[in-house]
XYZ file of C-alpha atoms in Angstrom:
719
model
C 15.555 40.062 -93.388
C 18.133 40.045 -96.251
C 19.229 43.426 -97.348
C 18.031 44.405 -100.797
C 20.474 45.627 -103.444
C 19.864 48.437 -105.871
C 19.236 45.807 -108.547
C 16.723 44.146 -106.320
C 14.921 47.432 -105.629
C 14.993 48.149 -109.414
C 13.245 44.970 -110.178
C 10.641 45.819 -107.476
C 10.169 49.307 -108.980
C 9.705 48.119 -112.522
C 7.131 45.731 -111.329
C 5.161 48.457 -109.581
C 5.456 50.690 -112.479
C 3.990 48.082 -114.872
C 1.127 47.291 -112.628
C 0.243 50.884 -112.254
C 0.525 51.680 -116.006
C -1.667 48.598 -116.805
C -4.414 50.058 -114.607
C -4.240 53.288 -116.585
C -3.924 52.031 -120.176
C -6.677 49.407 -119.557
C -9.181 51.997 -118.516
C -9.887 54.052 -121.723
C -13.413 55.267 -121.560
C -14.677 56.727 -124.948
C -18.133 57.491 -123.500
C -17.738 58.681 -120.016
C -21.261 57.995 -118.995
C -20.954 54.305 -119.742
C -18.499 53.565 -116.944
C -18.634 49.686 -117.363
C -17.270 49.801 -120.880
C -13.450 50.176 -120.697
C -10.927 49.678 -123.484
C -7.258 48.842 -123.506
C -5.444 51.806 -125.242
C -4.111 49.565 -127.893
C -7.507 48.526 -128.920
C -8.636 51.996 -129.689
C -5.408 53.986 -130.470
C -5.292 55.271 -133.962
C -2.434 57.425 -135.503
C -3.599 60.993 -135.871
C -1.734 63.719 -137.460
C 1.925 63.985 -135.853
C 4.258 66.676 -136.905
C 7.741 67.492 -135.872
C 9.634 70.752 -136.084
C 12.699 70.605 -138.292
C 15.256 73.468 -138.095
C 17.174 73.966 -141.346
C 20.785 73.497 -140.784
C 22.286 75.424 -137.859
C 19.937 78.448 -138.460
C 17.769 79.996 -135.878
C 14.897 78.174 -134.532
C 12.096 80.149 -136.136
C 13.488 79.284 -139.474
C 12.464 75.768 -139.280
C 9.398 73.926 -140.688
C 6.748 71.333 -139.631
C 7.090 67.965 -141.186
C 4.455 65.209 -140.989
C 5.699 61.913 -139.762
C 4.063 58.568 -140.123
C 3.803 57.376 -136.480
C 4.010 58.656 -132.897
C 7.107 56.243 -132.570
C 8.996 58.662 -134.917
C 8.875 61.376 -132.220
C 11.640 59.277 -130.725
C 13.278 57.215 -133.543
C 13.525 59.935 -136.169
C 17.223 61.110 -136.267
C 16.150 64.604 -136.541
C 14.434 64.415 -133.215
C 17.625 63.338 -131.209
C 17.510 65.391 -128.025
C 17.203 65.130 -124.356
C 14.136 67.178 -124.229
C 10.984 67.041 -126.270
C 7.677 69.040 -126.023
C 4.566 67.485 -127.598
C 1.927 70.402 -128.110
C -1.630 70.062 -128.900
C -5.060 71.442 -127.892
C -7.271 69.691 -125.334
C -8.654 66.400 -126.508
C -6.083 65.945 -129.291
C -4.554 62.745 -127.784
C -1.484 63.950 -125.805
C -2.319 61.758 -122.779
C -3.456 58.886 -125.061
C -0.199 58.905 -126.705
C 1.733 58.731 -123.441
C -0.486 55.766 -122.561
C 0.226 54.116 -125.739
C 4.039 54.460 -125.062
C 3.547 53.061 -121.631
C 1.560 50.021 -123.182
C 4.515 49.584 -125.670
C 7.070 49.616 -122.773
C 5.063 47.289 -120.449
C 4.499 44.819 -123.179
C 7.811 45.019 -125.039
C 6.385 45.838 -128.333
C 9.050 44.997 -130.900
C 9.237 48.158 -133.023
C 8.701 50.504 -130.145
C 11.456 53.087 -129.461
C 10.824 52.264 -125.673
C 11.521 48.476 -126.094
C 14.885 48.439 -124.636
C 14.298 51.265 -122.084
C 15.052 50.053 -118.467
C 12.741 52.331 -116.703
C 9.744 54.544 -117.957
C 8.419 57.224 -115.686
C 4.911 58.599 -116.510
C 3.536 61.263 -114.337
C 0.340 63.306 -114.804
C 1.445 66.798 -113.660
C -1.923 67.838 -112.524
C -1.580 65.486 -109.700
C 1.542 67.142 -108.316
C 2.370 70.302 -106.530
C 5.286 72.773 -106.453
C 6.704 71.314 -103.183
C 6.727 67.757 -103.808
C 9.980 66.282 -105.140
C 9.999 64.229 -108.366
C 11.171 61.176 -106.368
C 8.327 61.643 -103.837
C 5.913 61.857 -106.662
C 7.109 58.657 -108.343
C 6.733 56.930 -104.968
C 3.323 58.464 -104.198
C 1.520 57.866 -107.578
C 3.566 55.054 -109.185
C 4.693 52.901 -106.391
C 2.566 53.588 -103.387
C 1.942 50.104 -102.045
C 5.284 48.583 -101.766
C 7.131 49.590 -98.379
C 10.378 48.180 -99.583
C 10.988 50.987 -101.853
C 11.469 54.724 -100.472
C 11.828 57.946 -102.530
C 15.504 58.001 -101.761
C 15.771 54.505 -103.248
C 14.092 55.711 -106.428
C 16.792 58.305 -106.839
C 19.547 55.653 -106.592
C 17.675 53.283 -108.991
C 17.301 55.933 -111.680
C 20.926 56.974 -111.330
C 21.946 53.280 -111.746
C 20.044 52.736 -114.993
C 21.650 52.756 -118.492
C 18.316 53.864 -120.084
C 15.456 56.059 -118.539
C 12.561 57.780 -120.281
C 10.359 60.252 -118.589
C 6.990 61.413 -119.823
C 5.473 64.467 -117.996
C 1.839 64.720 -119.003
C -0.116 67.974 -118.979
C 2.196 70.842 -118.161
C -0.731 73.344 -118.817
C -2.524 71.620 -115.845
C 0.437 71.549 -113.356
C -0.716 73.741 -110.519
C 2.574 75.661 -110.454
C 2.980 75.997 -114.244
C 5.315 78.863 -115.116
C 5.685 79.636 -111.299
C 8.973 80.935 -109.772
C 8.875 78.360 -106.757
C 11.695 76.314 -108.048
C 9.701 73.117 -108.391
C 11.277 69.994 -109.639
C 9.175 69.977 -112.727
C 10.581 73.450 -113.515
C 14.108 72.251 -112.951
C 13.500 69.245 -115.278
C 12.274 71.288 -118.346
C 15.181 73.733 -117.842
C 17.526 70.659 -117.711
C 18.729 71.653 -114.145
C 17.534 68.208 -113.137
C 17.552 64.994 -115.083
C 19.965 66.704 -117.517
C 21.130 63.439 -119.094
C 17.766 61.704 -119.043
C 15.421 61.677 -121.930
C 12.289 63.766 -120.871
C 9.198 64.406 -122.969
C 6.584 67.021 -121.859
C 3.076 67.247 -123.239
C 1.135 70.569 -122.948
C -1.423 72.807 -124.584
C 1.178 75.752 -124.660
C 4.960 76.189 -124.321
C 6.387 77.038 -120.888
C 7.692 80.378 -120.336
C 11.057 79.039 -119.256
C 12.649 75.883 -120.714
C 15.865 74.709 -122.417
C 15.147 76.024 -125.923
C 18.522 75.208 -127.391
C 18.243 71.502 -126.565
C 14.488 70.936 -127.031
C 12.643 69.349 -129.974
C 9.089 70.092 -130.806
C 6.109 67.911 -131.793
C 2.561 68.801 -132.426
C -0.606 66.601 -132.719
C -3.042 67.975 -135.260
C -6.030 65.752 -134.916
C -7.999 63.229 -137.086
C -8.087 63.498 -140.755
C -10.623 61.403 -142.865
C -8.171 58.373 -142.845
C -7.743 58.366 -139.080
C -11.451 58.693 -138.529
C -12.073 55.614 -140.806
C -9.440 53.612 -138.967
C -10.941 54.506 -135.511
C -14.346 53.522 -136.507
C -13.152 50.186 -137.752
C -10.659 49.468 -134.800
C -12.534 50.739 -131.844
C -16.325 50.803 -132.716
C -17.626 48.592 -135.614
C -14.902 46.238 -136.506
C -15.319 45.480 -140.283
C -19.207 45.779 -140.220
C -19.323 47.944 -143.340
C -23.021 48.699 -142.737
C -22.099 50.199 -139.370
C -19.114 52.022 -140.757
C -21.335 53.613 -143.348
C -24.021 54.580 -140.750
C -21.339 56.601 -138.767
C -19.940 58.121 -141.911
C -23.486 59.211 -143.101
C -24.063 60.797 -139.688
C -20.978 62.871 -140.044
C -21.704 63.856 -143.600
C -25.171 64.880 -142.538
C -23.583 67.137 -139.925
C -20.954 69.327 -141.544
C -21.132 71.766 -138.834
C -19.382 69.302 -136.673
C -16.385 68.921 -139.000
C -14.151 71.013 -136.852
C -15.173 69.417 -133.549
C -14.621 65.808 -134.985
C -10.836 66.673 -135.865
C -10.614 66.487 -132.024
C -9.951 62.795 -131.377
C -11.748 62.708 -128.045
C -14.810 64.295 -129.347
C -14.819 62.212 -132.666
C -14.624 59.042 -130.447
C -17.578 60.090 -128.434
C -19.573 61.080 -131.670
C -18.676 57.564 -133.161
C -19.657 55.436 -130.224
C -22.858 57.559 -129.618
C -23.853 57.205 -133.292
C -23.271 53.490 -133.099
C -25.328 53.089 -130.002
C -28.342 54.965 -131.282
C -30.872 53.490 -133.787
C -31.304 57.035 -135.201
C -28.875 59.909 -134.998
C -30.366 63.188 -135.559
C -29.049 66.056 -137.758
C -27.638 69.071 -135.889
C -27.827 72.698 -137.127
C -25.167 73.976 -134.818
C -22.396 73.044 -132.345
C -24.707 74.192 -129.465
C -27.464 71.767 -130.831
C -24.872 68.922 -130.807
C -23.534 69.683 -127.404
C -27.048 70.075 -125.961
C -27.919 66.565 -127.249
C -24.717 65.122 -125.891
C -25.289 66.428 -122.372
C -28.882 64.995 -122.640
C -27.424 61.645 -123.457
C -25.255 61.887 -120.346
C -28.343 62.596 -118.114
C -30.801 60.156 -119.687
C -28.410 57.282 -119.554
C -28.184 57.863 -115.768
C -31.937 58.106 -115.251
C -32.545 54.945 -117.365
C -30.310 52.998 -114.956
C -32.202 54.157 -111.957
C -35.547 52.462 -110.998
C -36.167 54.704 -108.122
C -38.731 57.399 -108.972
C -37.692 59.632 -106.021
C -34.037 59.542 -107.235
C -35.021 60.407 -110.892
C -36.735 63.502 -109.546
C -33.571 64.581 -107.621
C -31.549 63.838 -110.890
C -33.885 66.148 -112.901
C -33.529 69.063 -110.347
C -29.703 68.584 -110.335
C -29.768 68.728 -114.187
C -31.825 71.833 -114.530
C -30.633 73.742 -111.694
C -26.902 74.086 -112.155
C -26.337 77.849 -111.598
C -23.686 77.408 -109.092
C -21.781 74.985 -111.138
C -21.969 77.393 -114.040
C -20.355 80.093 -111.772
C -17.603 77.706 -110.850
C -16.997 76.825 -114.458
C -16.916 80.482 -115.501
C -14.591 81.480 -112.601
C -12.224 78.623 -113.544
C -11.909 79.817 -117.195
C -12.057 83.507 -116.780
C -11.517 84.421 -113.110
C -8.349 85.953 -111.592
C -7.244 82.520 -110.546
C -7.941 80.333 -113.429
C -8.220 76.605 -112.651
C -9.714 73.515 -114.152
C -9.749 71.290 -111.153
C -11.029 71.861 -107.683
C -10.804 70.226 -104.162
C -13.593 67.753 -103.835
C -14.374 68.699 -100.280
C -14.633 72.422 -101.162
C -16.671 71.956 -104.164
C -19.095 69.500 -102.431
C -19.649 72.173 -99.763
C -20.233 74.819 -102.325
C -22.567 72.679 -104.713
C -23.969 70.187 -102.257
C -22.860 66.481 -101.725
C -25.773 65.002 -103.737
C -25.273 67.332 -106.686
C -21.558 66.573 -106.927
C -22.109 62.869 -106.635
C -24.676 62.967 -109.411
C -22.432 64.814 -111.808
C -19.723 62.285 -110.970
C -21.979 59.435 -111.601
C -23.137 60.953 -114.906
C -19.482 61.360 -116.103
C -19.436 65.089 -116.403
C -17.149 65.501 -113.407
C -14.295 63.236 -112.785
C -12.496 62.315 -109.557
C -8.573 62.313 -109.452
C -6.102 61.650 -106.722
C -3.561 64.472 -106.303
C -0.899 65.296 -103.824
C -1.876 67.356 -100.819
C 0.015 70.427 -99.827
C 3.396 69.775 -98.562
C 6.566 71.683 -97.725
C 10.287 71.033 -97.787
C 10.247 69.575 -94.258
C 7.451 66.986 -95.163
C 8.930 63.461 -95.156
C 7.965 60.936 -97.769
C 5.922 58.913 -95.216
C 3.943 61.969 -94.343
C 2.868 62.950 -97.787
C -0.862 62.562 -98.283
C -3.106 62.514 -101.268
C -6.581 64.281 -101.741
C -9.373 63.986 -104.216
C -9.931 66.774 -106.668
C -12.673 67.174 -109.245
C -12.510 68.358 -112.839
C -14.614 68.484 -115.831
C -14.210 65.448 -118.081
C -12.951 67.880 -120.918
C -12.643 71.667 -121.149
C -15.538 71.732 -123.567
C -17.839 70.643 -120.848
C -16.519 73.462 -118.680
C -17.180 75.927 -121.394
C -20.691 74.565 -121.798
C -21.668 75.125 -118.134
C -19.662 78.476 -118.084
C -21.792 79.807 -121.025
C -24.935 80.020 -118.764
C -23.096 82.134 -116.295
C -21.895 84.386 -119.211
C -25.473 84.866 -120.458
C -26.284 86.281 -116.971
C -23.272 88.624 -116.891
C -23.751 89.973 -120.394
C -27.505 90.287 -119.876
C -26.745 92.576 -116.789
C -24.495 95.113 -118.745
C -26.251 98.275 -119.474
C -24.289 99.546 -122.518
C -21.510 98.750 -125.004
C -18.773 100.136 -122.704
C -19.755 97.762 -119.888
C -20.166 94.886 -122.317
C -16.607 95.391 -123.612
C -15.181 95.542 -120.166
C -16.622 92.035 -119.529
C -15.853 90.358 -122.738
C -12.331 91.743 -123.009
C -11.631 89.400 -120.210
C -13.051 86.491 -122.094
C -10.471 85.483 -124.740
C -12.180 84.099 -127.822
C -8.935 82.684 -129.176
C -8.796 80.333 -126.343
C -12.501 79.991 -125.391
C -14.274 80.017 -128.865
C -16.845 77.472 -127.843
C -17.767 79.451 -124.730
C -18.775 82.245 -127.137
C -20.503 80.012 -129.515
C -22.534 78.238 -126.931
C -23.532 81.516 -125.284
C -24.811 82.887 -128.607
C -26.555 79.607 -129.299
C -28.495 79.480 -125.917
C -29.563 83.016 -125.809
C -30.424 84.990 -128.957
C -30.721 88.337 -127.272
C -27.316 88.124 -125.568
C -25.833 86.436 -128.720
C -26.753 89.503 -130.687
C -24.858 91.801 -128.411
C -21.796 89.484 -128.295
C -21.805 89.346 -132.088
C -21.632 93.006 -132.365
C -18.772 93.024 -129.968
C -16.900 90.522 -132.004
C -17.426 92.455 -135.165
C -15.568 95.351 -133.522
C -12.574 93.318 -132.570
C -9.620 92.865 -134.894
C -9.749 89.320 -136.517
C -13.419 88.982 -135.047
C -15.604 89.361 -138.031
C -15.338 85.814 -139.435
C -15.623 84.187 -136.080
C -18.769 86.454 -135.572
C -20.353 84.739 -138.652
C -19.974 81.417 -136.919
C -21.624 82.725 -133.813
C -24.448 83.953 -135.949
C -24.843 80.341 -137.357
C -25.080 79.280 -133.697
C -28.033 81.762 -133.227
C -29.938 80.893 -136.240
C -29.309 77.319 -136.354
C -29.800 77.558 -140.213
C -27.074 78.081 -142.752
C -29.700 80.028 -144.776
C -29.342 82.702 -142.044
C -25.732 83.414 -142.973
C -25.692 82.607 -146.583
C -25.767 86.215 -147.702
C -22.970 87.086 -145.424
C -20.919 84.129 -146.595
C -21.601 85.035 -150.186
C -20.333 88.580 -149.602
C -17.234 87.358 -147.795
C -16.374 84.798 -150.823
C -17.023 87.297 -153.461
C -13.889 88.919 -152.566
C -10.478 87.505 -152.168
C -10.218 85.467 -148.867
C -6.758 85.553 -147.312
C -5.305 83.054 -144.702
C -1.961 84.274 -143.448
C 0.374 82.070 -141.340
C 0.646 84.688 -138.703
C -3.188 84.981 -138.343
C -4.476 83.523 -134.992
C -5.568 79.969 -135.128
C -9.067 81.093 -134.318
C -9.132 83.350 -137.359
C -7.714 80.647 -139.650
C -10.149 78.050 -138.281
C -13.057 80.354 -138.635
C -12.179 81.219 -142.183
C -11.698 77.705 -143.172
C -15.189 76.759 -141.718
C -16.842 79.466 -143.564
C -15.050 78.445 -146.937
C -16.260 74.871 -146.319
C -19.765 75.984 -145.617
C -19.690 78.028 -148.906
C -18.468 75.007 -150.786
C -21.117 72.652 -149.320
C -23.835 75.050 -150.338
C -22.387 75.802 -153.745
C -21.662 79.424 -152.922
C -18.911 80.652 -155.430
C -15.629 81.353 -153.771
C -13.885 83.903 -155.897
C -10.355 83.468 -154.583
C -8.439 82.004 -151.670
C -4.976 83.414 -151.067
C -2.715 81.292 -148.593
C 0.216 83.438 -147.344
C 3.213 81.874 -145.845
C 1.060 78.714 -144.978
C 3.361 76.272 -146.501
C 0.520 73.937 -147.560
C 1.031 70.360 -148.298
C -1.269 67.631 -149.287
C -2.150 64.914 -146.820
C -2.061 61.125 -147.583
C -5.697 60.986 -148.580
C -5.102 63.682 -151.245
C -8.259 65.447 -150.043
C -6.855 68.061 -147.606
C -4.388 70.821 -147.694
C -2.574 70.941 -144.417
C -1.345 74.382 -143.503
C 1.711 75.347 -141.402
C -0.714 75.884 -138.426
C -1.784 72.240 -138.593
C -5.279 73.180 -139.719
C -6.502 71.531 -142.943
C -8.466 72.930 -145.780
C -10.593 70.232 -147.543
C -11.620 70.163 -151.168
C -13.572 73.316 -152.175
C -15.779 72.463 -155.083
C -16.990 76.042 -155.614
C -13.496 77.565 -155.401
C -12.593 79.522 -158.627
C -9.094 80.643 -157.909
C -6.293 79.439 -155.577
C -3.134 81.395 -154.854
C -0.355 80.127 -152.772
C 2.604 82.483 -151.723
C 5.639 81.341 -149.762
C 8.977 83.083 -150.052
C 11.776 80.756 -151.241
C 9.888 77.610 -150.521
C 11.095 74.773 -152.909
C 8.548 72.103 -154.153
C 9.575 68.627 -155.413
C 7.844 67.040 -158.366
C 5.906 64.816 -155.994
C 4.772 67.852 -153.810
C 3.698 69.873 -156.824
C 1.936 66.866 -158.307
C -0.060 66.445 -155.062
C -1.113 70.042 -155.148
C -2.150 69.736 -158.821
C -4.123 66.628 -157.853
C -5.836 68.425 -155.026
C -6.646 71.409 -157.167
C -8.181 69.291 -159.927
C -10.764 68.084 -157.328
C -11.866 71.666 -156.843
C -14.253 71.364 -159.743
C -14.892 74.968 -160.306
C -11.180 76.083 -160.281
C -10.122 78.165 -163.125
C -6.662 79.458 -161.857
C -3.795 78.137 -159.736
C -0.984 80.502 -158.945
C 2.280 80.085 -157.086
C 4.149 83.178 -155.827
C 7.736 83.246 -154.828
C 8.185 79.445 -155.152
C 10.858 77.441 -156.659
C 9.077 74.841 -158.735
C 10.476 71.955 -160.798
C 11.468 72.969 -164.330
C 9.694 70.233 -165.886
C 6.677 68.118 -164.673
C 5.960 64.609 -165.807
C 2.979 64.827 -168.074
C 1.521 61.829 -166.399
C 1.299 63.608 -163.060
C -0.855 66.535 -164.380
C -4.473 65.488 -163.809
C -6.570 65.130 -166.947
C -9.344 67.280 -165.457
C -7.004 70.168 -165.212
C -6.336 69.838 -168.914
C -9.925 69.344 -169.983
C -11.011 72.451 -167.931
C -8.085 74.375 -169.221
C -6.995 75.490 -165.712
C -4.370 78.110 -165.867
C -1.352 77.285 -163.645
C 0.962 80.364 -163.031
C 4.273 80.861 -161.402
C 5.485 84.271 -160.265
C 9.073 84.902 -159.017
C 9.985 88.504 -158.722
C 9.873 90.074 -162.100
C 9.571 86.804 -163.847
C 6.251 84.991 -164.661
C 5.512 81.654 -166.445
C 2.535 79.421 -167.232
C 2.593 75.624 -167.104
C 1.749 73.943 -170.501
C -0.494 71.158 -169.146
C 0.160 69.183 -172.292
C 3.984 69.100 -172.337
C 4.639 69.651 -168.552
C 6.967 72.681 -169.341
C 6.813 76.230 -167.937
C 6.527 78.896 -170.474
C 7.979 82.383 -169.951
C 5.437 85.094 -170.161
C 5.936 89.007 -170.850
C 4.494 91.704 -168.556
C 1.120 91.427 -170.503
C 0.912 87.764 -169.661
C 1.493 86.688 -173.251
C 3.829 83.683 -174.039
C 7.287 84.715 -175.156
C 7.732 81.585 -177.177
C 4.776 80.546 -179.365
C 3.803 76.822 -179.172
C 2.084 74.756 -181.781
C 0.122 73.200 -178.944
C -3.570 74.357 -179.568
C -4.002 75.346 -175.814
C -1.324 77.928 -175.971
C -1.131 78.929 -179.634
C -3.641 81.712 -179.392
C -2.870 82.949 -175.844
C -3.358 86.684 -176.803
C -6.652 85.850 -178.368
C -7.763 83.870 -175.267
C -6.713 86.755 -173.114
C -8.820 89.202 -175.306
C -11.687 86.860 -175.371
C -11.786 86.408 -171.529
C -11.491 90.189 -171.137
C -14.397 90.600 -173.359
C -16.409 88.107 -171.327
C -15.526 89.916 -168.088
C -16.842 93.113 -169.686
C -19.998 91.358 -170.624
C -20.896 90.040 -167.290
C -19.017 92.093 -164.872
C -17.177 89.128 -163.254
C -15.189 85.923 -164.160
C -17.837 84.724 -166.515
C -19.873 83.101 -163.695
C -23.707 83.538 -163.298
C -23.225 84.421 -159.732
C -21.829 87.746 -160.447
C -18.692 86.808 -158.604
C -16.395 89.962 -157.624
C -17.045 92.118 -160.812
C -15.504 95.099 -159.076
C -12.145 93.479 -158.662
C -12.006 92.255 -162.330
C -12.947 95.696 -163.614
C -10.162 97.208 -161.544
C -7.755 94.518 -162.917
C -8.547 95.525 -166.474
C -7.921 99.109 -165.863
C -4.650 98.744 -164.195
C -1.266 98.389 -166.022
C 0.197 94.955 -165.566
C 3.388 95.360 -163.575
C 5.643 92.516 -162.673
C 8.872 94.533 -162.209
C 8.682 94.633 -158.386
C 8.864 91.333 -156.379
C 5.336 90.328 -156.133
C 5.868 88.542 -152.866
C 7.592 91.494 -151.271
C 4.626 93.736 -152.077
C 2.198 91.141 -150.763
C 3.978 90.775 -147.429
C 5.223 94.333 -147.105
C 3.159 94.814 -143.931
C 3.297 91.329 -142.516
C 3.091 92.436 -138.929
C -0.328 93.705 -139.605
C -1.726 91.425 -142.335
C -5.280 92.796 -142.214
C -3.973 96.317 -142.645
C -2.121 95.226 -145.748
C -4.904 93.257 -147.217
C -6.155 96.024 -149.706
C -2.499 96.591 -150.922
C -1.800 92.783 -151.083
C -4.878 92.175 -153.220
C -4.034 94.954 -155.745
C -0.383 93.592 -155.880
C -1.548 90.064 -156.696
C -4.077 91.205 -159.140
C -1.524 93.158 -161.162
C 0.359 89.899 -161.684
C -2.675 87.806 -162.432
C -3.478 87.255 -166.141
C -6.481 85.407 -167.108
């Protein structure tokens, strides 16, 4: 037989890679229990929110900022992202793996505008399939070119070295069995650039590795579906241009505001859309627990409807109702000493029963996956074997089953001390739905968990969401939400993501039910308005939608510069908050003049006050001329204007103060936060000290500084 050259073997490898990737990108399954309905990734892929981290000049990494880009392709073609290492970070279900499959589709099909169009070889590996001992070349052979005896792992090394252009995608570092380990795996060597140093490598993960080449790594994050992306997905993957069906899905989502946060997760929104489209009637849900219970029921009922065997249906019902051992497995995986999200199939079948496992695989809740078996340095390529592991379809399913075990554990605790010992090991910041589901399925246990959460730092707002899971009715938390919103509500950039998300959800609940929101203060959050103009995107990637009951919005960011376009977008967003009376910027550099045409007419008609505070200087925007007008320490204009809106500024101030005295608040029937306004009247206005410095004096402990920050901001606020 004629000896094959490196070029011959390269052609064979490329052919094998394209066959393997096609199997993967043609097998997208939006509803896991409908296994015969598979989609090509290009038919369902929609651009979600993609952001890149840009460092300003040659300064330190921490001084950069997140910038929204138009497409996943910009991860590679944006000149600011030029590097040999990239990390794409996102929570579970936000589309990390889907992006890698879309890139594989682009490469295989020579998509013209793809950054991978001229790449000779693309390597895409799912890290959960690997182990610490297997070499990267063995992994490529085992999972990407297993059926061609003409290529060995040593050949793959030579082929890669001979290529002019190679891209490597390593998907799911957080699921790699030896993540952050000290075993010296090839994966670890790659991310520290001790292997493949001159090859372009992109890693996807839920969290950053402990050790990687920070100086030569660029960062990307996926922030989920906004309203525009949801609309695109519905039309592209579910309904086509059937406007009636599109409207039906949107109505279902609007009728379920409690699901807003869940439906920012692309994977879960896809399931929601397809399930809504399939059902003649889609019910209204009062809690996330109620929605998930319904979704699990759909998994089960689809399987039962397919079976004609009465005896088999009885067994199915038993498996579905008696899942205690599976719940223990799920809880151990999330909270045990050896955390894991996948298990050896043979071991799990022994523990749960063969019939039980096969049922949950058939239903779609458990998923089979081929992984590399244990090896060592002496294992030859020909001796490397694979085995089958089982994992939950998504971590949320793992949290759902784990919650039944948590109910048992909490119920067995005898006092608050024992309860704290248990729950201190269950991190609500990473497992928020485990807590919410637990509170939803057991009111008695939920009550104890809520008391525990209230005692935790940053736990009070999350506790309110857990109360909502308990009651299933917003009426049950309205008084609590009203009390929260009567005071200044702060969102700090260094708050945990759970606290930010919980706060935002509570604000959106308040807005939907017309509960007045006295003031929202965004500290260091660098908010910007998305393309739709309906959301403020925070530095954390979370979004704040239009709040119709918001009365005052304060945005503080030290040294941030806004362009005319950015400021106009914030003014437009604010104009849609129909109860807004004041918009304030703190420590910003704003344009000196603003085109009158970019100032929304509704701000003018409602006489919304727009203030800018910079150190000892304060100014107010003349909405009629687009000019900033300097104010003295009392908030009075230093230069009188003929414009009717400003000609009687002092009179307006006196009149509004009088109104505050009459009703004890901001002039609203709800009573608002009368105490804060009274305090404001009594204090001497003081803008001689940097307002922002006072507000962020205790940034390391933002909640401890909240009271001082509130007083500082109020001293600078003039009605």
